[in-house]
Amino acid sequence: MELVFTDATFTQDVLQSPVPVLVDFWAEWCGPCRAMAPVIEALAEELDASKIKIGKMNVDQNQTTPGQYNILSIPTFLLFKNGQVVEQLVGGMTKEAMRAKIHPYI
């Protein structure tokens, strides 16, 4: 299941997570973000939630966290493991490409 992350929950939900976390930084007005939404939703459904968490953070509603990670363009995907960014992906890609990028970490 795809999760929703906020500035208020980021530390607990992402940085302190016992499993890797993929965060999709997006905005409603962003066409490429909307195009990637089905890919992220499908991966969230397909991948084992006990091995990875997948969720979104709206950059318009949550500005502190994107600023801390220098999110300058969206969509940007950060993969966190043990509270650290281990992979950064920017722009659109296929579900297979996204899965290949995150698979080594789960």
XYZ file of C-alpha atoms in Angstrom:
106
model
C 0.000 0.000 0.000
C 1.234 3.441 -0.916
C 1.797 5.706 2.098
C 1.617 9.477 2.541
C 4.565 11.165 4.248
C 4.507 14.645 5.778
C 7.056 16.937 7.378
C 5.572 15.966 10.743
C 5.877 12.206 10.208
C 9.046 12.041 8.089
C 11.506 11.243 10.865
C 9.400 8.434 12.297
C 8.054 7.011 9.022
C 11.187 7.314 6.880
C 14.393 8.020 8.794
C 13.628 5.608 11.648
C 12.088 2.912 9.450
C 13.493 -0.609 9.962
C 13.060 -1.257 6.221
C 14.090 0.811 3.170
C 11.680 3.585 2.162
C 11.060 5.001 -1.318
C 9.744 8.568 -1.153
C 8.090 10.118 -4.219
C 8.357 13.923 -4.008
C 5.518 15.257 -6.171
C 2.908 17.992 -6.702
C -0.624 17.939 -8.115
C 0.204 20.427 -10.897
C 3.180 18.352 -12.128
C 2.379 16.378 -15.305
C 5.340 13.979 -15.045
C 4.400 13.374 -11.384
C 0.874 12.406 -12.432
C 2.350 10.122 -15.119
C 4.507 8.355 -12.509
C 1.654 7.930 -9.994
C 0.403 4.601 -11.464
C 3.971 3.230 -11.481
C 4.501 4.084 -7.811
C 1.058 2.763 -6.860
C 1.706 -0.514 -8.704
C 5.101 -1.003 -7.045
C 3.569 -0.267 -3.642
C 1.015 -3.014 -4.269
C 3.448 -5.538 -5.770
C 6.439 -5.272 -3.440
C 6.449 -6.868 0.004
C 5.570 -4.173 2.565
C 7.692 -5.999 5.162
C 10.770 -5.358 2.979
C 10.150 -1.811 1.671
C 7.786 1.099 2.293
C 6.686 3.223 -0.655
C 4.970 6.559 -0.348
C 4.514 10.115 -1.548
C 5.258 13.558 -0.184
C 3.446 16.556 -1.652
C 6.076 19.299 -1.968
C 3.461 22.074 -1.919
C 1.975 20.918 1.381
C 5.323 19.925 2.944
C 8.172 22.304 2.203
C 10.634 21.630 5.026
C 11.690 18.094 4.102
C 12.067 18.693 0.340
C 14.217 21.721 1.187
C 16.435 19.661 3.484
C 17.097 17.186 0.665
C 17.532 19.859 -2.041
C 14.575 18.670 -4.105
C 14.782 21.112 -7.020
C 12.758 19.278 -9.656
C 9.910 16.825 -9.462
C 9.241 14.034 -9.610
C 12.247 13.101 -7.524
C 12.462 9.732 -5.808
C 14.738 9.208 -2.819
C 15.404 5.732 -1.472
C 16.329 5.713 2.208
C 17.981 2.851 4.057
C 18.921 3.147 7.731
C 17.987 6.832 7.632
C 20.357 7.645 4.752
C 19.691 8.378 1.073
C 21.089 5.448 -0.908
C 19.558 6.252 -4.301
C 18.191 9.386 -5.980
C 16.132 9.177 -9.152
C 14.782 12.192 -11.023
C 12.097 12.196 -13.703
C 9.899 9.567 -15.227
C 10.801 5.934 -15.809
C 9.132 2.607 -16.398
C 8.013 0.377 -13.574
C 10.680 -2.138 -14.563
C 13.433 0.513 -14.429
C 12.247 1.734 -11.033
C 12.081 -1.828 -9.702
C 15.633 -2.497 -10.959
C 16.928 0.606 -9.133
C 15.353 -0.288 -5.779
C 15.723 -4.088 -5.885
C 19.360 -4.207 -4.603
C 18.281 -2.467 -1.391
C 15.420 -4.779 -0.419
